[in-house]
Every structure is written in structure tokens, then in C-alpha cells.
Short mmCIF file of N, CA and C in Angstrom, two decimals:
data_model
loop_
_atom_site.label_atom_id
_atom_site.label_comp_id
_atom_site.label_asym_id
_atom_site.label_seq_id
_atom_site.Cartn_x
_atom_site.Cartn_y
_atom_site.Cartn_z
N MET D 1 -31.21 13.06 6.29
CA MET D 1 -30.41 12.77 5.45
C MET D 1 -29.21 13.29 6.34
N PRO D 2 -28.09 12.05 6.52
CA PRO D 2 -26.82 12.20 7.27
C PRO D 2 -26.06 13.73 6.73
N LYS D 3 -25.36 13.86 7.50
CA LYS D 3 -24.18 14.85 7.33
C LYS D 3 -22.99 13.98 7.20
N TYR D 4 -22.05 14.20 6.24
CA TYR D 4 -20.75 13.46 6.40
C TYR D 4 -19.50 14.62 6.89
N VAL D 5 -18.71 13.81 7.67
CA VAL D 5 -17.81 14.67 7.77
C VAL D 5 -16.47 14.34 6.90
N ARG D 6 -15.86 15.51 6.42
CA ARG D 6 -14.43 15.17 5.47
C ARG D 6 -13.41 15.91 6.34
N ARG D 7 -12.94 14.77 6.25
CA ARG D 7 -11.35 15.25 7.10
C ARG D 7 -10.33 16.16 6.28
N THR D 8 -10.32 17.26 6.67
CA THR D 8 -9.26 18.29 5.88
C THR D 8 -8.80 19.19 6.78
N GLY D 9 -7.65 19.80 6.18
CA GLY D 9 -6.66 20.68 7.38
C GLY D 9 -5.57 20.23 8.25
N PRO D 10 -4.85 20.65 9.23
CA PRO D 10 -4.10 20.46 9.91
C PRO D 10 -3.99 19.30 10.71
N LYS D 11 -5.29 18.19 10.68
CA LYS D 11 -5.65 17.47 11.40
C LYS D 11 -4.82 15.72 11.02
N ARG D 12 -4.31 16.18 10.20
CA ARG D 12 -3.60 14.83 9.36
C ARG D 12 -2.44 14.18 10.53
N LYS D 13 -3.02 12.87 10.81
CA LYS D 13 -2.27 12.27 12.25
C LYS D 13 -0.90 11.98 11.62
N LEU D 14 -0.54 11.55 10.66
CA LEU D 14 0.65 10.91 10.03
C LEU D 14 1.53 12.09 9.34
N GLU D 15 1.56 13.14 9.30
CA GLU D 15 2.10 14.07 8.67
C GLU D 15 3.49 13.97 9.14
N ASN D 16 4.50 14.15 7.66
CA ASN D 16 5.96 13.94 8.34
C ASN D 16 6.49 12.53 8.74
N ARG D 17 5.68 11.93 8.26
CA ARG D 17 6.09 10.20 9.13
C ARG D 17 6.15 9.40 7.64
N ARG D 18 6.79 8.57 7.83
CA ARG D 18 7.09 7.59 6.89
C ARG D 18 6.62 5.80 7.18
N VAL D 19 6.13 5.31 6.51
CA VAL D 19 5.34 4.28 6.76
C VAL D 19 5.74 3.11 5.48
N ALA D 20 6.36 1.91 6.14
CA ALA D 20 6.55 0.93 4.85
C ALA D 20 5.43 -0.10 4.95
N ILE D 21 5.14 -0.72 3.80
CA ILE D 21 4.30 -2.02 3.62
C ILE D 21 5.05 -2.69 2.79
N ILE D 22 5.56 -3.88 3.38
CA ILE D 22 6.12 -4.90 2.64
C ILE D 22 5.22 -5.70 1.80
N VAL D 23 5.30 -6.22 0.52
CA VAL D 23 4.51 -6.58 -0.51
C VAL D 23 5.02 -7.83 -1.09
N ALA D 24 4.42 -9.22 -1.45
CA ALA D 24 5.17 -9.93 -2.58
C ALA D 24 4.19 -10.01 -3.43
N HIS D 25 4.56 -11.18 -4.49
CA HIS D 25 3.81 -11.29 -5.54
C HIS D 25 2.65 -11.61 -5.17
N GLU D 26 1.67 -11.68 -5.88
CA GLU D 26 0.39 -12.18 -5.43
C GLU D 26 -0.49 -11.82 -3.91
N PHE D 27 0.13 -10.58 -3.86
CA PHE D 27 -0.64 -10.06 -2.78
C PHE D 27 -2.16 -10.34 -2.68
N GLU D 28 -2.97 -10.36 -1.61
CA GLU D 28 -4.24 -9.58 -1.43
C GLU D 28 -4.66 -8.26 -1.94
N ASP D 29 -5.49 -8.27 -2.77
CA ASP D 29 -5.01 -6.63 -3.32
C ASP D 29 -5.91 -5.50 -2.23
N VAL D 30 -6.69 -5.90 -1.57
CA VAL D 30 -7.24 -4.72 -0.60
C VAL D 30 -6.40 -5.12 0.18
N GLU D 31 -5.99 -5.67 0.69
CA GLU D 31 -5.10 -5.90 2.31
C GLU D 31 -3.58 -4.89 1.71
N LEU D 32 -3.52 -4.43 0.68
CA LEU D 32 -2.11 -3.60 0.50
C LEU D 32 -2.98 -2.11 0.04
N LEU D 33 -4.11 -2.29 -0.68
CA LEU D 33 -4.49 -0.91 -1.38
C LEU D 33 -5.15 -0.09 -0.51
N TYR D 34 -5.89 -0.63 0.38
CA TYR D 34 -7.01 0.07 1.24
C TYR D 34 -5.94 0.83 2.84
N PRO D 35 -4.78 0.06 3.14
CA PRO D 35 -4.13 0.85 3.92
C PRO D 35 -3.28 1.77 3.17
N PHE D 36 -2.65 1.37 1.97
CA PHE D 36 -2.10 2.64 0.99
C PHE D 36 -2.48 3.50 1.46
N LEU D 37 -4.17 3.94 1.03
CA LEU D 37 -4.93 4.70 0.89
C LEU D 37 -5.22 5.68 1.92
N ARG D 38 -5.51 4.92 3.26
CA ARG D 38 -5.75 5.08 4.28
C ARG D 38 -4.59 6.08 4.73
N LEU D 39 -3.55 5.36 4.50
CA LEU D 39 -2.32 5.88 5.44
C LEU D 39 -1.65 7.37 4.68
N SER D 40 -2.17 7.09 2.93
CA SER D 40 -1.88 8.49 2.41
C SER D 40 -2.90 9.47 2.72
N GLU D 41 -4.16 9.17 2.92
CA GLU D 41 -5.02 10.53 3.61
C GLU D 41 -4.54 11.08 4.77
N GLU D 42 -3.94 10.32 5.67
CA GLU D 42 -3.62 10.75 7.04
C GLU D 42 -2.47 11.52 6.78
N GLY D 43 -1.79 11.48 5.76
CA GLY D 43 -0.43 12.41 5.47
C GLY D 43 0.87 11.74 5.30
N ALA D 44 0.82 10.18 5.71
CA ALA D 44 2.26 9.62 5.73
C ALA D 44 2.56 9.53 4.11
N GLU D 45 3.81 9.59 4.26
CA GLU D 45 4.92 8.86 2.85
C GLU D 45 4.85 7.40 2.90
N VAL D 46 4.13 7.04 2.17
CA VAL D 46 3.77 5.26 2.32
C VAL D 46 4.95 4.83 1.21
N VAL D 47 6.10 3.80 1.61
CA VAL D 47 6.67 3.21 0.49
C VAL D 47 6.63 2.09 0.93
N ILE D 48 6.68 1.03 -0.43
CA ILE D 48 6.41 -0.09 -1.07
C ILE D 48 7.43 -0.95 -0.87
N VAL D 49 7.72 -1.95 -0.32
CA VAL D 49 8.77 -2.47 0.18
C VAL D 49 8.58 -4.05 -0.64
N PRO D 50 9.41 -4.39 -1.78
CA PRO D 50 8.88 -5.75 -1.99
C PRO D 50 9.87 -6.98 -1.53
N VAL D 51 9.21 -7.71 -1.46
CA VAL D 51 10.30 -8.97 -0.58
C VAL D 51 11.03 -9.31 -1.56
N GLU D 52 12.02 -9.83 -1.11
CA GLU D 52 13.37 -10.21 -2.15
C GLU D 52 13.16 -12.00 -2.78
N ALA D 53 13.55 -11.82 -3.23
CA ALA D 53 13.25 -13.29 -4.68
C ALA D 53 13.67 -14.36 -3.27
N GLY D 54 13.03 -15.44 -3.18
CA GLY D 54 13.81 -16.47 -2.26
C GLY D 54 13.15 -16.50 -0.61
N LEU D 55 12.45 -15.19 -0.29
CA LEU D 55 11.38 -15.01 0.88
C LEU D 55 10.25 -15.62 1.12
N HIS D 56 9.75 -15.43 -0.08
CA HIS D 56 8.30 -15.95 -0.45
C HIS D 56 8.19 -16.83 -1.15
N PRO D 57 7.05 -18.08 -0.69
CA PRO D 57 6.89 -19.66 -1.50
C PRO D 57 6.62 -19.34 -2.64
N ARG D 58 6.03 -18.19 -3.51
CA ARG D 58 5.59 -17.98 -4.92
C ARG D 58 7.09 -17.93 -5.90
N PRO D 59 7.08 -18.24 -6.77
CA PRO D 59 8.24 -17.93 -7.97
C PRO D 59 8.58 -16.61 -8.01
N SER D 60 9.98 -15.96 -8.13
CA SER D 60 9.86 -14.74 -8.49
C SER D 60 10.17 -14.55 -10.02
N VAL D 61 9.72 -13.46 -10.49
CA VAL D 61 10.35 -13.45 -11.96
C VAL D 61 10.92 -11.46 -12.04
N LYS D 62 12.11 -12.20 -12.51
CA LYS D 62 12.98 -10.51 -12.02
C LYS D 62 12.49 -9.40 -12.51
N ASP D 63 12.07 -9.44 -13.81
CA ASP D 63 11.52 -8.41 -14.51
C ASP D 63 10.20 -7.94 -14.66
N LYS D 64 9.56 -8.64 -13.98
CA LYS D 64 7.98 -8.93 -14.13
C LYS D 64 7.56 -7.75 -12.74
N PRO D 65 6.87 -6.70 -12.51
CA PRO D 65 5.95 -6.15 -11.29
C PRO D 65 5.49 -6.94 -10.63
N ILE D 66 5.50 -6.48 -9.07
CA ILE D 66 4.88 -7.24 -8.24
C ILE D 66 3.24 -6.83 -8.74
N THR D 67 2.68 -7.54 -8.82
CA THR D 67 1.07 -7.98 -8.93
C THR D 67 0.15 -8.26 -8.20
N GLY D 68 -1.06 -7.78 -7.38
CA GLY D 68 -1.74 -8.85 -6.47
C GLY D 68 -2.33 -9.70 -7.06
N ARG D 69 -3.57 -10.61 -6.47
CA ARG D 69 -4.10 -11.70 -6.72
C ARG D 69 -4.49 -11.75 -8.13
N TYR D 70 -5.06 -10.40 -7.93
CA TYR D 70 -6.27 -9.86 -9.34
C TYR D 70 -5.73 -9.07 -10.30
N GLY D 71 -4.23 -9.31 -10.45
CA GLY D 71 -3.82 -8.17 -11.35
C GLY D 71 -3.30 -6.64 -11.04
N THR D 72 -3.68 -6.50 -9.83
CA THR D 72 -3.27 -5.29 -9.67
C THR D 72 -2.17 -5.00 -9.30
N PRO D 73 -1.71 -3.87 -10.04
CA PRO D 73 -0.13 -3.58 -9.75
C PRO D 73 0.44 -3.02 -8.58
N VAL D 74 1.46 -2.71 -7.98
CA VAL D 74 1.61 -2.49 -6.90
C VAL D 74 1.86 -0.54 -7.31
N PRO D 75 1.36 0.03 -6.22
CA PRO D 75 1.52 1.46 -6.73
C PRO D 75 2.28 2.04 -6.43
N MET D 76 3.03 2.49 -7.63
CA MET D 76 4.69 3.19 -7.13
C MET D 76 4.70 4.81 -7.13
#
């Protein structure tokens, strides 16, 4: 049976770092969520930055939260 190594303790490579992820409506869910989780596990402060209206080909609804292609909301 294989042994699994769990990363714990002070070896978090991105401790005290801030990382921005730029996101727009109908993002591919896994392309946001996986990096978000991995960066968080490494100790980074992850900031989600929504694309301003007009910079993305999809229409933007002002009061609608940004969601992925499959309805996953942006983690806040």
C-alpha cells in the first residue's frame, strides 16, 4: 500500500505572497478553482479580480455575480 505524504508545516512556498487571478463571466470552472485551491494550500493570499464590463466578449450584468460555465460562483 502506498504511503501518502501530506505537506504541512513551514514549507509553504508562497507564504506572505499575494496572487491575483483574473476572471470573467463563464470561465472554465477547473481553470479557476484548481489554481485557487493550490495557491491557497501553498500559503498565498489569493485575490480574485473580475474583468471590467466591455473587456470580455460576453455581456456583463451589473448585479449578477461572476459564475463559471457550469454555474460555479467565484469564491469570495
